[in-house]
C-alpha positions as a Markdown table, in Angstrom:
| # | Residue | x | y | z |
|---|---|---|---|---|
| 1 | Unk | 0.0 | 0.0 | 0.0 |
| 2 | Unk | 2.8 | 2.4 | 0.9 |
| 3 | Unk | 4.6 | 1.7 | -2.3 |
| 4 | Unk | 1.4 | 2.3 | -4.3 |
| 5 | Unk | 0.9 | 5.6 | -2.6 |
| 6 | Unk | 4.5 | 6.6 | -3.2 |
| 7 | Unk | 4.3 | 5.7 | -6.9 |
| 8 | Unk | 1.0 | 7.6 | -7.3 |
| 9 | Unk | 2.5 | 10.7 | -5.6 |
| 10 | Unk | 5.6 | 10.6 | -7.7 |
| 11 | Unk | 3.6 | 10.1 | -10.9 |
| 12 | Unk | 1.4 | 13.0 | -10.1 |
| 13 | Unk | 4.4 | 15.2 | -9.2 |
| 14 | Unk | 6.2 | 14.3 | -12.4 |
| 15 | Unk | 3.2 | 15.1 | -14.6 |
| 16 | Unk | 2.9 | 18.9 | -14.0 |
| 17 | Unk | 4.6 | 22.3 | -13.6 |
| 18 | Unk | 5.4 | 23.9 | -10.1 |
| 19 | Unk | 4.3 | 27.2 | -8.7 |
| 20 | Unk | 5.3 | 29.3 | -5.7 |
| 21 | Unk | 3.8 | 32.7 | -5.1 |
| 22 | Unk | 6.1 | 35.5 | -3.8 |
| 23 | Unk | 4.9 | 37.6 | -0.9 |
| 24 | Unk | 3.2 | 37.2 | 2.5 |
| 25 | Unk | 1.1 | 34.1 | 3.4 |
| 26 | Unk | -0.8 | 32.9 | 6.4 |
| 27 | Unk | -1.9 | 29.4 | 7.3 |
| 28 | Unk | -3.1 | 26.8 | 9.7 |
| 29 | Unk | -2.2 | 23.2 | 10.4 |
| 30 | Unk | -3.8 | 20.2 | 12.0 |
| 31 | Unk | -1.9 | 17.0 | 12.8 |
| 32 | Unk | -0.5 | 14.5 | 15.3 |
| 33 | Unk | 2.4 | 14.9 | 17.7 |
| 34 | Unk | 4.4 | 12.0 | 19.2 |
| 35 | Unk | 6.7 | 12.6 | 22.2 |
| 36 | Unk | 10.0 | 10.7 | 22.3 |
| 37 | Unk | 13.2 | 10.5 | 24.4 |
| 38 | Unk | 11.4 | 11.5 | 27.6 |
| 39 | Unk | 14.1 | 10.0 | 29.8 |
| 40 | Unk | 13.9 | 7.0 | 32.1 |
| 41 | Unk | 10.2 | 7.5 | 33.0 |
| 42 | Unk | 7.9 | 5.5 | 30.8 |
| 43 | Unk | 5.1 | 7.4 | 29.1 |
| 44 | Unk | 1.5 | 6.1 | 29.3 |
| 45 | Unk | 0.5 | 8.6 | 26.7 |
| 46 | Unk | 2.9 | 10.1 | 24.1 |
| 47 | Unk | 0.7 | 11.2 | 21.2 |
| 48 | Unk | -1.9 | 13.9 | 20.7 |
| 49 | Unk | -3.9 | 15.9 | 18.1 |
| 50 | Unk | -2.3 | 19.3 | 17.6 |
| 51 | Unk | -3.0 | 22.5 | 15.7 |
| 52 | Unk | -1.0 | 25.5 | 14.7 |
| 53 | Unk | -0.9 | 28.8 | 12.9 |
| 54 | Unk | 1.8 | 30.3 | 10.7 |
| 55 | Unk | 2.8 | 33.6 | 9.0 |
| 56 | Unk | 5.5 | 33.6 | 6.3 |
| 57 | Unk | 7.1 | 35.5 | 3.5 |
| 58 | Unk | 8.0 | 33.7 | 0.3 |
| 59 | Unk | 11.1 | 35.6 | -1.0 |
| 60 | Unk | 11.2 | 33.8 | -4.3 |
| 61 | Unk | 10.1 | 30.3 | -5.6 |
| 62 | Unk | 13.0 | 28.7 | -3.7 |
| 63 | Unk | 13.3 | 30.6 | -0.4 |
| 64 | Unk | 11.1 | 32.0 | 2.4 |
| 65 | Unk | 10.9 | 32.6 | 6.1 |
| 66 | Unk | 8.2 | 31.5 | 8.4 |
| 67 | Unk | 7.1 | 32.1 | 12.0 |
| 68 | Unk | 4.7 | 29.6 | 13.6 |
| 69 | Unk | 3.0 | 28.6 | 16.8 |
| 70 | Unk | 2.0 | 25.0 | 17.3 |
| 71 | Unk | 1.1 | 22.5 | 19.8 |
| 72 | Unk | 3.7 | 19.8 | 20.3 |
| 73 | Unk | 1.6 | 17.3 | 22.2 |
| 74 | Unk | 0.3 | 16.0 | 25.5 |
| 75 | Unk | 2.2 | 13.4 | 27.6 |
| 76 | Unk | 1.4 | 11.3 | 30.7 |
| 77 | Unk | 3.4 | 9.1 | 33.0 |
| 78 | Unk | 2.0 | 7.1 | 35.9 |
| 79 | Unk | 2.0 | 10.3 | 38.0 |
| 80 | Unk | 2.2 | 13.4 | 35.9 |
| 81 | Unk | 0.5 | 14.9 | 32.8 |
| 82 | Unk | 1.6 | 17.7 | 30.7 |
| 83 | Unk | 1.4 | 19.5 | 27.3 |
| 84 | Unk | 3.7 | 21.7 | 25.3 |
| 85 | Unk | 3.6 | 24.4 | 22.7 |
| 86 | Unk | 6.3 | 25.9 | 20.5 |
| 87 | Unk | 6.9 | 29.2 | 18.7 |
| 88 | Unk | 9.3 | 28.9 | 15.8 |
| 89 | Unk | 11.2 | 31.1 | 13.3 |
| 90 | Unk | 12.6 | 29.1 | 10.3 |
| 91 | Unk | 14.1 | 29.5 | 6.9 |
| 92 | Unk | 12.2 | 27.6 | 4.2 |
| 93 | Unk | 13.8 | 26.1 | 1.2 |
| 94 | Unk | 11.4 | 25.1 | -1.6 |
| 95 | Unk | 12.2 | 22.8 | -4.6 |
| 96 | Unk | 9.5 | 23.2 | -7.3 |
| 97 | Unk | 8.9 | 19.8 | -8.8 |
| 98 | Unk | 6.0 | 19.8 | -11.2 |
| 99 | Unk | 2.3 | 20.8 | -11.7 |
| 100 | Unk | 2.1 | 23.0 | -8.5 |
| 101 | Unk | 4.0 | 20.5 | -6.3 |
| 102 | Unk | 7.1 | 21.6 | -4.3 |
| 103 | Unk | 9.2 | 19.8 | -1.8 |
| 104 | Unk | 10.2 | 21.9 | 1.2 |
| 105 | Unk | 12.7 | 21.8 | 4.0 |
| 106 | Unk | 12.9 | 24.1 | 7.0 |
| 107 | Unk | 15.5 | 24.9 | 9.6 |
| 108 | Unk | 15.2 | 27.3 | 12.4 |
| 109 | Unk | 14.9 | 27.9 | 16.1 |
| 110 | Unk | 11.9 | 26.9 | 18.4 |
| 111 | Unk | 11.1 | 28.2 | 21.8 |
| 112 | Unk | 8.9 | 25.6 | 23.5 |
| 113 | Unk | 7.1 | 25.7 | 26.8 |
| 114 | Unk | 5.6 | 22.9 | 28.8 |
| 115 | Unk | 2.9 | 22.9 | 31.5 |
| 116 | Unk | 2.8 | 20.0 | 33.9 |
| 117 | Unk | 0.2 | 18.8 | 36.4 |
| 118 | Unk | 2.1 | 16.8 | 39.1 |
| 119 | Unk | 0.5 | 15.9 | 42.5 |
| 120 | Unk | 3.9 | 14.8 | 43.8 |
| 121 | Unk | 5.4 | 18.2 | 43.1 |
| 122 | Unk | 8.6 | 16.6 | 41.7 |
| 123 | Unk | 8.2 | 17.9 | 38.1 |
| 124 | Unk | 7.2 | 21.2 | 36.7 |
| 125 | Unk | 6.9 | 22.8 | 33.3 |
| 126 | Unk | 9.9 | 24.3 | 31.6 |
| 127 | Unk | 11.1 | 26.3 | 28.6 |
| 128 | Unk | 13.6 | 25.2 | 26.1 |
| 129 | Unk | 15.1 | 26.9 | 23.0 |
| 130 | Unk | 16.4 | 24.4 | 20.4 |
| 131 | Unk | 16.9 | 23.9 | 16.7 |
| 132 | Unk | 13.8 | 22.8 | 14.8 |
| 133 | Unk | 13.7 | 21.3 | 11.3 |
| 134 | Unk | 11.2 | 19.7 | 9.0 |
| 135 | Unk | 10.4 | 18.4 | 5.5 |
| 136 | Unk | 7.3 | 18.2 | 3.5 |
| 137 | Unk | 5.4 | 18.6 | 0.2 |
| 138 | Unk | 3.2 | 21.5 | -0.8 |
| 139 | Unk | 0.7 | 21.8 | -3.6 |
| 140 | Unk | -0.4 | 25.1 | -5.1 |
| 141 | Unk | -4.2 | 24.4 | -5.5 |
| 142 | Unk | -4.7 | 28.0 | -6.9 |
| 143 | Unk | -2.3 | 31.0 | -7.2 |
| 144 | Unk | -3.2 | 32.0 | -3.6 |
| 145 | Unk | -4.1 | 28.7 | -1.9 |
| 146 | Unk | -1.5 | 26.0 | -1.0 |
| 147 | Unk | -2.0 | 22.7 | 0.7 |
| 148 | Unk | 0.9 | 21.1 | 2.6 |
| 149 | Unk | 1.8 | 18.0 | 4.4 |
| 150 | Unk | 5.0 | 17.6 | 6.5 |
| 151 | Unk | 6.8 | 16.5 | 9.6 |
| 152 | Unk | 8.6 | 18.9 | 12.0 |
| 153 | Unk | 10.8 | 18.1 | 15.0 |
| 154 | Unk | 10.8 | 20.2 | 18.2 |
| 155 | Unk | 12.8 | 20.1 | 21.4 |
| 156 | Unk | 11.1 | 20.6 | 24.7 |
| 157 | Unk | 11.8 | 20.0 | 28.4 |
| 158 | Unk | 10.3 | 19.4 | 31.9 |
| 159 | Unk | 12.1 | 20.5 | 35.1 |
| 160 | Unk | 12.6 | 18.4 | 38.3 |
| 161 | Unk | 12.2 | 20.0 | 41.7 |
| 162 | Unk | 16.0 | 20.1 | 41.9 |
| 163 | Unk | 16.1 | 22.3 | 38.9 |
| 164 | Unk | 17.5 | 19.8 | 36.4 |
| 165 | Unk | 15.8 | 19.8 | 33.0 |
| 166 | Unk | 14.8 | 16.5 | 31.2 |
| 167 | Unk | 14.9 | 17.3 | 27.5 |
| 168 | Unk | 12.7 | 15.4 | 25.1 |
| 169 | Unk | 11.5 | 15.7 | 21.5 |
| 170 | Unk | 8.2 | 16.0 | 19.7 |
| 171 | Unk | 7.7 | 14.9 | 16.1 |
| 172 | Unk | 4.6 | 16.6 | 14.6 |
| 173 | Unk | 3.0 | 15.2 | 11.4 |
| 174 | Unk | 0.6 | 17.9 | 10.1 |
| 175 | Unk | -1.5 | 18.8 | 7.1 |
| 176 | Unk | -2.1 | 22.5 | 6.5 |
| 177 | Unk | -3.6 | 25.2 | 4.2 |
| 178 | Unk | -1.9 | 28.4 | 3.3 |
| 179 | Unk | -3.2 | 31.6 | 1.8 |
| 180 | Unk | -0.8 | 33.9 | -0.1 |
| 181 | Unk | -1.6 | 37.7 | -0.4 |
């Protein structure tokens, strides 16, 4: 099934010209986040539905910059529960392929913040600034409307009552829509 989808996607991409509008754009995303590398404590919940918003500027068909705010997921252990959000600024590289399809990659910085509910008072939310990166595909449905699908990786943290951060990662798979002005 995966091979069939990949062949269908590549065939569609190869059959048509690409487009990337220059200028400002806004967008929204909806996806799924999965928390990983949470340390020695096993997670009882590590995935969540997340949403986000973005504002960007497409400099030319190959380069842009983008600021976004997104959820990075909820997590639970046997004793604590928490959630995280991230604000990012990233450079976007676009590779127009064909018929409105472009591949993209992004690299930037993310400032994440977690909130934790812990009845034992041993863990609290924390902030972390770390590199963020992602890849995906975007389709120009019209000259102003784009549809995208991608995966982004974010770093986040929780803090123990001794002040030591436990860093972890969140992978966010998301579909989105953009509107170019």
